[in-house]
GROMACS .gro file of C-alpha atoms in nm:
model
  417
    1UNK     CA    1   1.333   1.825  -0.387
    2UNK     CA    2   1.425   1.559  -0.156
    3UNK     CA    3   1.523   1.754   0.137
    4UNK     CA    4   1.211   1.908   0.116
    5UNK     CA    5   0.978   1.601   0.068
    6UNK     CA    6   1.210   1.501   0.389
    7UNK     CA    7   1.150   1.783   0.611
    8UNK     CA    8   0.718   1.699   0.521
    9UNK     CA    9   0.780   1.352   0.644
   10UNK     CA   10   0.950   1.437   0.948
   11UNK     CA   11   0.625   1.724   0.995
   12UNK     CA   12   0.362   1.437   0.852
   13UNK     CA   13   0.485   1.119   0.858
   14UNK     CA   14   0.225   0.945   1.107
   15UNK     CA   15   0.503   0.676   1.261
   16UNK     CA   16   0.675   0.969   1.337
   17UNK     CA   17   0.353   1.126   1.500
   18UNK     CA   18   0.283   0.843   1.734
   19UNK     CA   19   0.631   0.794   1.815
   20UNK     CA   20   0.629   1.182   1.950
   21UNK     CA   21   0.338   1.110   2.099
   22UNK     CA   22   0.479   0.817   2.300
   23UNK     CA   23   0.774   1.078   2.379
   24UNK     CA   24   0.572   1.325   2.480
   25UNK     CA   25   0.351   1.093   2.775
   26UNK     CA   26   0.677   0.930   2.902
   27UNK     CA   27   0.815   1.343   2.938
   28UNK     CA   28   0.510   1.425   3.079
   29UNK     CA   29   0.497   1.181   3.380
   30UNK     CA   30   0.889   1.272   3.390
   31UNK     CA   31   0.808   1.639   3.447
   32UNK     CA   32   0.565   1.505   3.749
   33UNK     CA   33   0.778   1.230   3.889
   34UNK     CA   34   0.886   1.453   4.165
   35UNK     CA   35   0.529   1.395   4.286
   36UNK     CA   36   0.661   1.109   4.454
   37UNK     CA   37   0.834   1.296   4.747
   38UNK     CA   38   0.565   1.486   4.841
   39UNK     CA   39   0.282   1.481   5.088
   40UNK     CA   40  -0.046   1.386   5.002
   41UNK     CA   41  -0.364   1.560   5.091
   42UNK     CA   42  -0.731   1.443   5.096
   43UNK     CA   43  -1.032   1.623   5.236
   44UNK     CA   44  -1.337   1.406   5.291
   45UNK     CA   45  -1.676   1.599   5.416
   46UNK     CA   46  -2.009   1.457   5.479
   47UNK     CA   47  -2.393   1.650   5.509
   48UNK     CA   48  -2.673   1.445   5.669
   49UNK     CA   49  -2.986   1.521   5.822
   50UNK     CA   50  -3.243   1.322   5.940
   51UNK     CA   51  -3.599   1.342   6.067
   52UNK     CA   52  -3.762   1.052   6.227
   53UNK     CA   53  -4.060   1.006   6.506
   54UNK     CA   54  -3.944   1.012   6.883
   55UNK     CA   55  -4.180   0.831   7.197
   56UNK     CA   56  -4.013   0.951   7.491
   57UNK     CA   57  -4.160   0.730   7.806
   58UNK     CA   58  -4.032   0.841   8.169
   59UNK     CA   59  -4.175   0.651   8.466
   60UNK     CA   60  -4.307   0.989   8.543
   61UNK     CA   61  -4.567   0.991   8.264
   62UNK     CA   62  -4.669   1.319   8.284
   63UNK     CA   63  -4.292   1.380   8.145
   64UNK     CA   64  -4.376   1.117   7.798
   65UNK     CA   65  -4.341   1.317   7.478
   66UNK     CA   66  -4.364   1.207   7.114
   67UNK     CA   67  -4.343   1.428   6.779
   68UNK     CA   68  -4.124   1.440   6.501
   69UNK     CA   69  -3.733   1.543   6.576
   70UNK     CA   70  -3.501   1.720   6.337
   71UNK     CA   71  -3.103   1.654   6.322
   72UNK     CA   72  -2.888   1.838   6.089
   73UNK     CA   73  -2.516   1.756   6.095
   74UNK     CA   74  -2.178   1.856   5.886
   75UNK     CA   75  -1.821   1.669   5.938
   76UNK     CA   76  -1.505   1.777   5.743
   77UNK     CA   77  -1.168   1.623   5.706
   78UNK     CA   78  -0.829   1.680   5.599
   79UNK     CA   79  -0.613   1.391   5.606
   80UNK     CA   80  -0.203   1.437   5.553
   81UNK     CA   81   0.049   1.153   5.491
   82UNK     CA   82   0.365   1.183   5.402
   83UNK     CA   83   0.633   0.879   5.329
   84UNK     CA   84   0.941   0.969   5.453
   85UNK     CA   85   1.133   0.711   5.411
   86UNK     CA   86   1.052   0.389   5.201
   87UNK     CA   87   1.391   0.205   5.121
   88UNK     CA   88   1.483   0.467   4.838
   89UNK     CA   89   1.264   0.344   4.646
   90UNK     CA   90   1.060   0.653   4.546
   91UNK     CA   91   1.416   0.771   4.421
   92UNK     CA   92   1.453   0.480   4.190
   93UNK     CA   93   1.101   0.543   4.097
   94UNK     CA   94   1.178   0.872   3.946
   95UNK     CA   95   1.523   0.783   3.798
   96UNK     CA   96   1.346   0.513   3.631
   97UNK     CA   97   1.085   0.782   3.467
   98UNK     CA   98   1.356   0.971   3.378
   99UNK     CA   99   1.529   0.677   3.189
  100UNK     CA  100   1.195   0.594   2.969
  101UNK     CA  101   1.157   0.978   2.950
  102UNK     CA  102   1.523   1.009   2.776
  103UNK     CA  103   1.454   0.622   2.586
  104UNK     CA  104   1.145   0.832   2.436
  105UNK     CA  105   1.365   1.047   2.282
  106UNK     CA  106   1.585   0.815   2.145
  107UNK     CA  107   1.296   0.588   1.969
  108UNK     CA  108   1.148   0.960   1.833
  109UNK     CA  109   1.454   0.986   1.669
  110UNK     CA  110   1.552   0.602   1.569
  111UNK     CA  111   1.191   0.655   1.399
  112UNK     CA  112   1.259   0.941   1.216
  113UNK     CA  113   1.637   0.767   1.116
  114UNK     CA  114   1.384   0.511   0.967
  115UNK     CA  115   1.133   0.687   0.804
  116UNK     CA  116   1.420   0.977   0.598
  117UNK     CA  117   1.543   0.615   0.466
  118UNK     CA  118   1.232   0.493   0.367
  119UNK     CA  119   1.178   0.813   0.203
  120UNK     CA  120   1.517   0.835   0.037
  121UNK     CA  121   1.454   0.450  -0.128
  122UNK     CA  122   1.141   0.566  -0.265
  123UNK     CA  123   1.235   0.894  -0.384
  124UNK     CA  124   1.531   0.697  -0.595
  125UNK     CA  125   1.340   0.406  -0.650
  126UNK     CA  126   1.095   0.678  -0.867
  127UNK     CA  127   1.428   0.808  -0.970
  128UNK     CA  128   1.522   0.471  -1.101
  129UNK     CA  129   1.188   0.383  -1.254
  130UNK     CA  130   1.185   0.716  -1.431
  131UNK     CA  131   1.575   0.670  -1.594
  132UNK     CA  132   1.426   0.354  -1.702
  133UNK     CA  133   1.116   0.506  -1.844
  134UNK     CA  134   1.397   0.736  -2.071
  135UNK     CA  135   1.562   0.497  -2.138
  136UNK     CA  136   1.273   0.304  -2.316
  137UNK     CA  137   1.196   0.579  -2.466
  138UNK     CA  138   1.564   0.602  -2.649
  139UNK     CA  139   1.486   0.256  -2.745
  140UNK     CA  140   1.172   0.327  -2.911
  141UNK     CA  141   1.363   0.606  -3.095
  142UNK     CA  142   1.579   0.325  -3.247
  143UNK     CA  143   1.280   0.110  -3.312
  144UNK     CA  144   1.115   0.391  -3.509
  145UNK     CA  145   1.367   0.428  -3.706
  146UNK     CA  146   1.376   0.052  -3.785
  147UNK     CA  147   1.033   0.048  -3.877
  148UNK     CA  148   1.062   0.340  -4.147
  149UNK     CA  149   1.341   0.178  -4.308
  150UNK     CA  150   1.146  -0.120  -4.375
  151UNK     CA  151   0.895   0.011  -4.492
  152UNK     CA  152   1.118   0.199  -4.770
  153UNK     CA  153   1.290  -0.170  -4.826
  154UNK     CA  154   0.972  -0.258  -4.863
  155UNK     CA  155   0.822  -0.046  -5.054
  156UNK     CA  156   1.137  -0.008  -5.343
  157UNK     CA  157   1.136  -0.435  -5.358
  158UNK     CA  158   1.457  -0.499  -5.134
  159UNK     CA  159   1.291  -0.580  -4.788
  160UNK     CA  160   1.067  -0.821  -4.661
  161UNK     CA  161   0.728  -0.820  -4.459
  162UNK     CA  162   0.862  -1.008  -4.149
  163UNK     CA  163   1.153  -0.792  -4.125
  164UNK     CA  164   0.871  -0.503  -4.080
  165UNK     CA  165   0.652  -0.669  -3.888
  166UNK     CA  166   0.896  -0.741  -3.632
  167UNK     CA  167   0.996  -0.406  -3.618
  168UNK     CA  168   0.662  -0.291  -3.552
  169UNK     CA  169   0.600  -0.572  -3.282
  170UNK     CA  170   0.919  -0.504  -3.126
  171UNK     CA  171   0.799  -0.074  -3.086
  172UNK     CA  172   0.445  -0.201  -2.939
  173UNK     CA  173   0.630  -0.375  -2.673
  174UNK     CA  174   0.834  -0.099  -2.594
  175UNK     CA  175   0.492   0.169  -2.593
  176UNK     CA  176   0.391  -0.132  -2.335
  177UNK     CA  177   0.668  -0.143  -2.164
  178UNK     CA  178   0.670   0.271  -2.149
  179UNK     CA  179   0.263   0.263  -2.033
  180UNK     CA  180   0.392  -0.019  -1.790
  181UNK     CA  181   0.667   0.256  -1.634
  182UNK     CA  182   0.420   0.547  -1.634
  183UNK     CA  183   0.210   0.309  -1.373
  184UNK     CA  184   0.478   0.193  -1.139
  185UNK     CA  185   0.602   0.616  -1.099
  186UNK     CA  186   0.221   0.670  -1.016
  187UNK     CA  187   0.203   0.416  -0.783
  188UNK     CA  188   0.531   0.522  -0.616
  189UNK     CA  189   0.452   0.830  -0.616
  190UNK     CA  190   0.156   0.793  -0.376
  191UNK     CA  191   0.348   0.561  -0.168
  192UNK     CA  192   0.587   0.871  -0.140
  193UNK     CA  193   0.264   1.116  -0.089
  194UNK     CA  194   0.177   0.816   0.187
  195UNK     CA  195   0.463   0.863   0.381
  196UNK     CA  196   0.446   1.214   0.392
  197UNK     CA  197   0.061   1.233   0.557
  198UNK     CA  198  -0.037   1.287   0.173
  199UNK     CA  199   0.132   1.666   0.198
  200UNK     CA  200   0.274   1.672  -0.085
  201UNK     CA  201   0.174   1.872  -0.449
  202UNK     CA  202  -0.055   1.656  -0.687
  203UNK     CA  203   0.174   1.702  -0.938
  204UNK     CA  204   0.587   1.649  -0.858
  205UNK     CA  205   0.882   1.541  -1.011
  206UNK     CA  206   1.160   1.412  -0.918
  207UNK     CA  207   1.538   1.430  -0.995
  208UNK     CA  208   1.681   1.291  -1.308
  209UNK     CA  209   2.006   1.124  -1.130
  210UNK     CA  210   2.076   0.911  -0.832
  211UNK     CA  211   2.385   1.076  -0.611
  212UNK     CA  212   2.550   0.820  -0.460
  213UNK     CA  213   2.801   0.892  -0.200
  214UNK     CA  214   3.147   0.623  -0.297
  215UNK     CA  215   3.348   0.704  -0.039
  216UNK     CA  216   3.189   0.522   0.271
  217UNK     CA  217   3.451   0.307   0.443
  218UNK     CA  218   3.328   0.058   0.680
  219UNK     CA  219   3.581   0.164   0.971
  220UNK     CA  220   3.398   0.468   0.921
  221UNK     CA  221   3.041   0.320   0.957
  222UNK     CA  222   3.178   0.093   1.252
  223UNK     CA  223   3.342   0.366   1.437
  224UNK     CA  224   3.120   0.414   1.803
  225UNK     CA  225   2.829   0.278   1.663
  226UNK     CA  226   2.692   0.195   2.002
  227UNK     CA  227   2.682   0.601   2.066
  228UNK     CA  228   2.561   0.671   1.694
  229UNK     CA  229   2.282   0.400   1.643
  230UNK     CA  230   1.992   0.524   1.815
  231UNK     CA  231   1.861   0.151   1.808
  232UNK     CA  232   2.117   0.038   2.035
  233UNK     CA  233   2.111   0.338   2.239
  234UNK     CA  234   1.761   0.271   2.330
  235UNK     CA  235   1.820  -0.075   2.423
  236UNK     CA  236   2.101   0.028   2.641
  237UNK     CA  237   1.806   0.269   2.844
  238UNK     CA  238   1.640  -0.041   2.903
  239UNK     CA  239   1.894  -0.198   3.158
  240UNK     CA  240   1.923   0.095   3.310
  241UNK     CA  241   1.484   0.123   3.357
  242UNK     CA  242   1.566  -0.262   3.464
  243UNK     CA  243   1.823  -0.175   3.739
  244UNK     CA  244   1.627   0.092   3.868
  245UNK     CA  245   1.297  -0.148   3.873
  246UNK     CA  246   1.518  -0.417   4.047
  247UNK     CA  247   1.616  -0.132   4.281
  248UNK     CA  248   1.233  -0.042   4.324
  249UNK     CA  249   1.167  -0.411   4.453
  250UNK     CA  250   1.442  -0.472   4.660
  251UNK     CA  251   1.320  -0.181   4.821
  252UNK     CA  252   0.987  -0.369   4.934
  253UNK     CA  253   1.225  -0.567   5.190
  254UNK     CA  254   1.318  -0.197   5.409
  255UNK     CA  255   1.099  -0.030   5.623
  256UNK     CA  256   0.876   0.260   5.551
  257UNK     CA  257   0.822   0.592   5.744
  258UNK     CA  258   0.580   0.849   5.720
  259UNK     CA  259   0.428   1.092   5.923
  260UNK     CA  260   0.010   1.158   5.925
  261UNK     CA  261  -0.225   1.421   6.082
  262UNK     CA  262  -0.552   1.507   6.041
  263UNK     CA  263  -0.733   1.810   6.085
  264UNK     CA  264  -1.201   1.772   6.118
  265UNK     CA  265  -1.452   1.996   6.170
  266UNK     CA  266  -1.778   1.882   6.289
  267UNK     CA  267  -2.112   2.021   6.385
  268UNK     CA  268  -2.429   1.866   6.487
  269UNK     CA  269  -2.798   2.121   6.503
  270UNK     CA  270  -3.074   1.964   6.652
  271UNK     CA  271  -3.365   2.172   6.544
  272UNK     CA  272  -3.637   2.017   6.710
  273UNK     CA  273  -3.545   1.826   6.978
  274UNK     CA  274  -3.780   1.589   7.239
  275UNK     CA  275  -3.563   1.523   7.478
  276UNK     CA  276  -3.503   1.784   7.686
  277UNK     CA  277  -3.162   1.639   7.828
  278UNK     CA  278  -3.045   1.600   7.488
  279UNK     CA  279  -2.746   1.866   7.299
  280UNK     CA  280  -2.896   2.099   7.066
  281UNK     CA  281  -2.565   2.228   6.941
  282UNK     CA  282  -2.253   2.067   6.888
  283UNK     CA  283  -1.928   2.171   6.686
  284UNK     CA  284  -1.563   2.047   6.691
  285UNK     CA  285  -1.234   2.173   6.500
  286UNK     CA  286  -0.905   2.107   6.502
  287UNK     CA  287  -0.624   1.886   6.473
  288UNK     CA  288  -0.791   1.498   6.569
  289UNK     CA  289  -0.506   1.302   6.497
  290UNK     CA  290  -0.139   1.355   6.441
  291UNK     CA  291   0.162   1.127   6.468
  292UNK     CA  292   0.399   0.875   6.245
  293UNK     CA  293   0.403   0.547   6.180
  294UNK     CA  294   0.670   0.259   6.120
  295UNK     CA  295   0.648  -0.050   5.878
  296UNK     CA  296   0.853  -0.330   5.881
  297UNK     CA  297   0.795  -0.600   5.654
  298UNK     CA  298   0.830  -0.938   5.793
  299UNK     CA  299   0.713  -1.229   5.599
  300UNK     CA  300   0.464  -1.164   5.304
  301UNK     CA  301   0.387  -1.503   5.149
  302UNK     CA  302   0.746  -1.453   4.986
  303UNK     CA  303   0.584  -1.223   4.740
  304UNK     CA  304   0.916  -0.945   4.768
  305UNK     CA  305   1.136  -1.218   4.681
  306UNK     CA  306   0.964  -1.358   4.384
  307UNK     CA  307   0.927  -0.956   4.278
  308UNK     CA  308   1.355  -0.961   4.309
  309UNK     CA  309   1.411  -1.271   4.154
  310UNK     CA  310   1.182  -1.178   3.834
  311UNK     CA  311   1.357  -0.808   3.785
  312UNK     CA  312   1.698  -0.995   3.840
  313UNK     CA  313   1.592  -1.260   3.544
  314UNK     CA  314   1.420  -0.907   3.326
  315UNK     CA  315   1.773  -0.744   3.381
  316UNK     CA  316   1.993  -1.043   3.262
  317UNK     CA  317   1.748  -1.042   2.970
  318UNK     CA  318   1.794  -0.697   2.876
  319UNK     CA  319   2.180  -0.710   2.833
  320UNK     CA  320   2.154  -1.037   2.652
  321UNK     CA  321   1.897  -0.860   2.412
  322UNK     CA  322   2.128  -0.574   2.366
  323UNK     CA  323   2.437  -0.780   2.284
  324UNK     CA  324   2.250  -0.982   2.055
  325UNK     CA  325   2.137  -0.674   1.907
  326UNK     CA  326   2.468  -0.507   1.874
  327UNK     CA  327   2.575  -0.833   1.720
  328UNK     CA  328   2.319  -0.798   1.425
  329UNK     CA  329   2.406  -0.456   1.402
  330UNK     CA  330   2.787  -0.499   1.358
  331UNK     CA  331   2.675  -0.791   1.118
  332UNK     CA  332   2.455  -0.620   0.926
  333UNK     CA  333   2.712  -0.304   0.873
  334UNK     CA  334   2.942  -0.646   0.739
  335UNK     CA  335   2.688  -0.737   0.503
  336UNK     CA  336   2.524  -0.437   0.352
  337UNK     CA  337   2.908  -0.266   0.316
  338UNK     CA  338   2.985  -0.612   0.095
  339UNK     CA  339   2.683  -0.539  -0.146
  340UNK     CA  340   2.769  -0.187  -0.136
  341UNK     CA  341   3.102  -0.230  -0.239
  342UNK     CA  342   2.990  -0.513  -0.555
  343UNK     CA  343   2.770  -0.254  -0.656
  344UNK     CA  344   3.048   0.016  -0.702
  345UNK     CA  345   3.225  -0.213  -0.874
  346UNK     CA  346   2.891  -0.334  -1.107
  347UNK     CA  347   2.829   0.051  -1.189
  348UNK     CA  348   3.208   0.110  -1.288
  349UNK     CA  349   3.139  -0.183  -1.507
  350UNK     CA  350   2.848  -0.066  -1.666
  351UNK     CA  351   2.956   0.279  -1.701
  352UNK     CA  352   3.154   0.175  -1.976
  353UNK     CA  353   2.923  -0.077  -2.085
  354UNK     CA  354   2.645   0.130  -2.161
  355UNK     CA  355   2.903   0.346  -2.398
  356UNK     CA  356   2.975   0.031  -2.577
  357UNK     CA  357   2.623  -0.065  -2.621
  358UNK     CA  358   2.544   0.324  -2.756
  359UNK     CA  359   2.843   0.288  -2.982
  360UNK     CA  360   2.707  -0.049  -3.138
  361UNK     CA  361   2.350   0.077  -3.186
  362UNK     CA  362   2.484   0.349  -3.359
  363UNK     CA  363   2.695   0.176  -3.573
  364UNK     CA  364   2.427  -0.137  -3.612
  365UNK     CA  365   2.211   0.117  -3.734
  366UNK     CA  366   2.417   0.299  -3.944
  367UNK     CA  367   2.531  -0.024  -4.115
  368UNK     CA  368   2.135  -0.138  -4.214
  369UNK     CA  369   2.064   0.170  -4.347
  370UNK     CA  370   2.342   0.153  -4.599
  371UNK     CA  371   2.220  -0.228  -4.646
  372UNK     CA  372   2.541  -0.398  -4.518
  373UNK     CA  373   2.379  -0.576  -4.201
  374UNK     CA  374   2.049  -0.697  -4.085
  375UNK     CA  375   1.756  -0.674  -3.921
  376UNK     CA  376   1.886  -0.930  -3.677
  377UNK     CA  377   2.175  -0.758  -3.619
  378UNK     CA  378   2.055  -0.478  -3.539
  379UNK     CA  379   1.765  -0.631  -3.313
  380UNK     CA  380   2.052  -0.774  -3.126
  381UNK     CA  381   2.274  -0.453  -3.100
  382UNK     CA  382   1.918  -0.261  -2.926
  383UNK     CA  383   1.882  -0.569  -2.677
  384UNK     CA  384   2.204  -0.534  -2.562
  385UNK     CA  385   2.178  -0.223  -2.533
  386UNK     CA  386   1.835  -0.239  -2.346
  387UNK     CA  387   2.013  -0.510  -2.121
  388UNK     CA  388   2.286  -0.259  -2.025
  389UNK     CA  389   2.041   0.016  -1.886
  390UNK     CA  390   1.879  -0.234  -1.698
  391UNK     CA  391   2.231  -0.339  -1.503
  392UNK     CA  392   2.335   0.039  -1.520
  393UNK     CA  393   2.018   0.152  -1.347
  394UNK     CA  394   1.959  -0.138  -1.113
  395UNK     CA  395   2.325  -0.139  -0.999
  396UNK     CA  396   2.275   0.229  -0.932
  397UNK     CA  397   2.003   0.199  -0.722
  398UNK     CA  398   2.166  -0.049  -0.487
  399UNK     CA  399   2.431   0.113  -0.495
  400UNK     CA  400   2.214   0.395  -0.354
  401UNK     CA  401   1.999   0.171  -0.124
  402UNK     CA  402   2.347   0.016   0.045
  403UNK     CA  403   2.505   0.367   0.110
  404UNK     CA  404   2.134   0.438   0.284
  405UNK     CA  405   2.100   0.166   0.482
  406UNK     CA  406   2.504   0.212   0.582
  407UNK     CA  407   2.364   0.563   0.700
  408UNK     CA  408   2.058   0.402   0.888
  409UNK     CA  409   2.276   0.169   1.085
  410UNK     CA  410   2.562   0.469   1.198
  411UNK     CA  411   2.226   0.683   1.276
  412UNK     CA  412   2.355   1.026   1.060
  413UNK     CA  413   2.109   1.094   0.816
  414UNK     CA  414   1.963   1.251   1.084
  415UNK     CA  415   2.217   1.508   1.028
  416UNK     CA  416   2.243   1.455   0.684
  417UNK     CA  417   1.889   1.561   0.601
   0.00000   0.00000   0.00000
């Protein structure tokens, strides 16, 4: 059941959604990156016309004329440039695309990493809620029984009312304390259905037991993590998008070279024409302008320096945030492989406490039947043994929670799923 409610999230889980999404735009401009070395093309084109009122006046005024003209004209352009040569810079343009491109992937799957260990703490944490819910249950069993027996004491002259009415308060908290697990599985439950986009069955169930996995070692968890945790891997892609946008300004200080042509087409009809010395007709094509052109950058209010000095200062950053970052990782491995390790050693413990506990109910009970102990006694036999499934189930959910979070940090329940 929990590899499949796994698989759903992965499918439905929105954090996992966006995060693809986020992937997917940082592939896309990746797949067009290689724009950058190409030529670029515009055509431009322009229809006019125009019709205004002419005087023509001569100082021969039998040649003065004045009527309406008519001018129709259409120009057409297609411009070319093409950078040649820019300092490398379009280079470490696309090689820094490709590094947030191949960082998208990484944060895809550093969410997913965090979302199967969500899921797997709330899958047990229903687990856990649910053994505790039996174990209530098993409780109540003992409590009905007390309540029977005194009522026969009771009833035959050898009991006494406050030993029953204890008995009777003591199996109303428990149906309480049962109504009060029922809720928190239900609520659980739809935080589970939450984190799967709310895919899952109205009606599931979940496993009886926790598996816990004992046999972590924190060499093991330690081992490479800078090539296992996806965490660090993706702040490791961000020096490398700082290099390249360091390399992308210090490229501002070379010269650029490109080459540029342009190729028109133009024609001008004069319809109705007064002057009689003026073109009726006129049409142009072909190439207007061709050539290449040089850039050299000389002084620019210091604006290329400032632009090196800030991605030097954004690169330092970066590798001081990933050291710091590997530093909390190698501490946290510390820390969560200590409380893993007390917790094996609290569920050994309790193990065998929780047979003891059994053992005295049983024999706690069997002892006031035959009227050789009390009601107190046995009272205080069923808390104990009510205390005991509380440290047996809680230490074997942390247990469980510090062998997932070990998991999280080395980045393999990925694999594990």
């Amino acid at each position: 059941m929990l590899e499949n409610v796994i698989t759903v999230a992965l499918e439905k889980n929105y954090d996992v959604l966006l995060s693809k999404n986020t992937s997917t735009t940082a592939a896309v401009d990746n797949e067009n990156a290689f724009g950058a070395f190409l030529p670029q093309f515009n055509i431009t084109g322009t229809a006019s016309g125009n019709n205004p009122t002419q005087v023509l006046q001569f100082k021969d005024a039998t040649r003065n004329q004045q009527g309406e003209t008519k001018q129709q004209s259409l120009t057409a352009a297609l411009a070319m440039n093409w950078v040649l040569f820019d300092g490398t810079k379009m280079f470490a343009t696309k090689a820094r695309i490709a590094a947030i491109a191949s960082q998208g992937e990484l944060l895809v799957k550093d969410q997913m990493v965090n979302t199967i260990a969500t899921v797997i703490n709330n899958y047990y944490n229903i687990v856990r809620q649910k053994q505790q819910l039996n174990a209530t249950r098993e409780l109540m069993a003992v409590n009905e029984e007390r309540v029977k027996l005194a009522e026969r004491k009771l009833a035959v002259g050898i009991g006494a009312k406050p030993e029953l009415l204890q008995a009777k308060v003591d199996l109303n908290a428990q149906k309480t304390q049962v109504l009060v697990q029922e809720t928190a599985i239900a609520v659980l439950k739809e935080q589970m259905n939450t984190l799967t986009g709310l895919s899952l069955p109205p009606n599931y169930d979940v496993a009886d037991t926790i598996v816990i996995n004992l046999n972590l070692t924190q060499d093991e968890i330690s081992e490479n993590i800078e090539q296992s945790n996806f965490s660090l891997l993706s702040s490791k892609w961000n020096i490398v998008i700082a290099e390249k946008s360091l390399h992308e300004r210090k490229a501002g200080l070379a010269p650029t070279i490109s080459v540029n042509g342009n190729y028109g087409y133009s024609k001008t009809n004069n319809t109705i024409l007064l002057n009689p010395f003026g073109t009726i007709y006129f049409q142009s094509s072909g190439l207007s302008a061709y050539g290449a052109n040089i850039t050299i950058p000389v002084f620019n209010s210091l604006n290329n320096r400032r632009l090196i000095q800030q991605g030097k200062v954004t690169l330092d950053r970066q590798k001081l945030l990933f050291t710091q970052q590997k530093v909390t990782v190698d501490m946290n491995i510390k820390n969560v492989f200590i409380n893993y390790e007390n917790s094996k050693k609290v569920l050994l413990i309790e193990e065998e406490n929780i047979l003891l506990a059994r053992e005295n109910v049983n024999i706690a009970l069997e002892s006031f039947k035959r009227g050789v102990s009390t009601f107190i006694e046995l009272r205080t036999a069923q808390q104990s043994l009510a205390d005991a499934y509380n440290r047996l189930i809680t230490a074997r959910f942390n247990a469980k929670v510090s062998e997932t979070e070990l998991l999280r940090l080395k980045g393999t329940l990925l694999t594990q799923k």
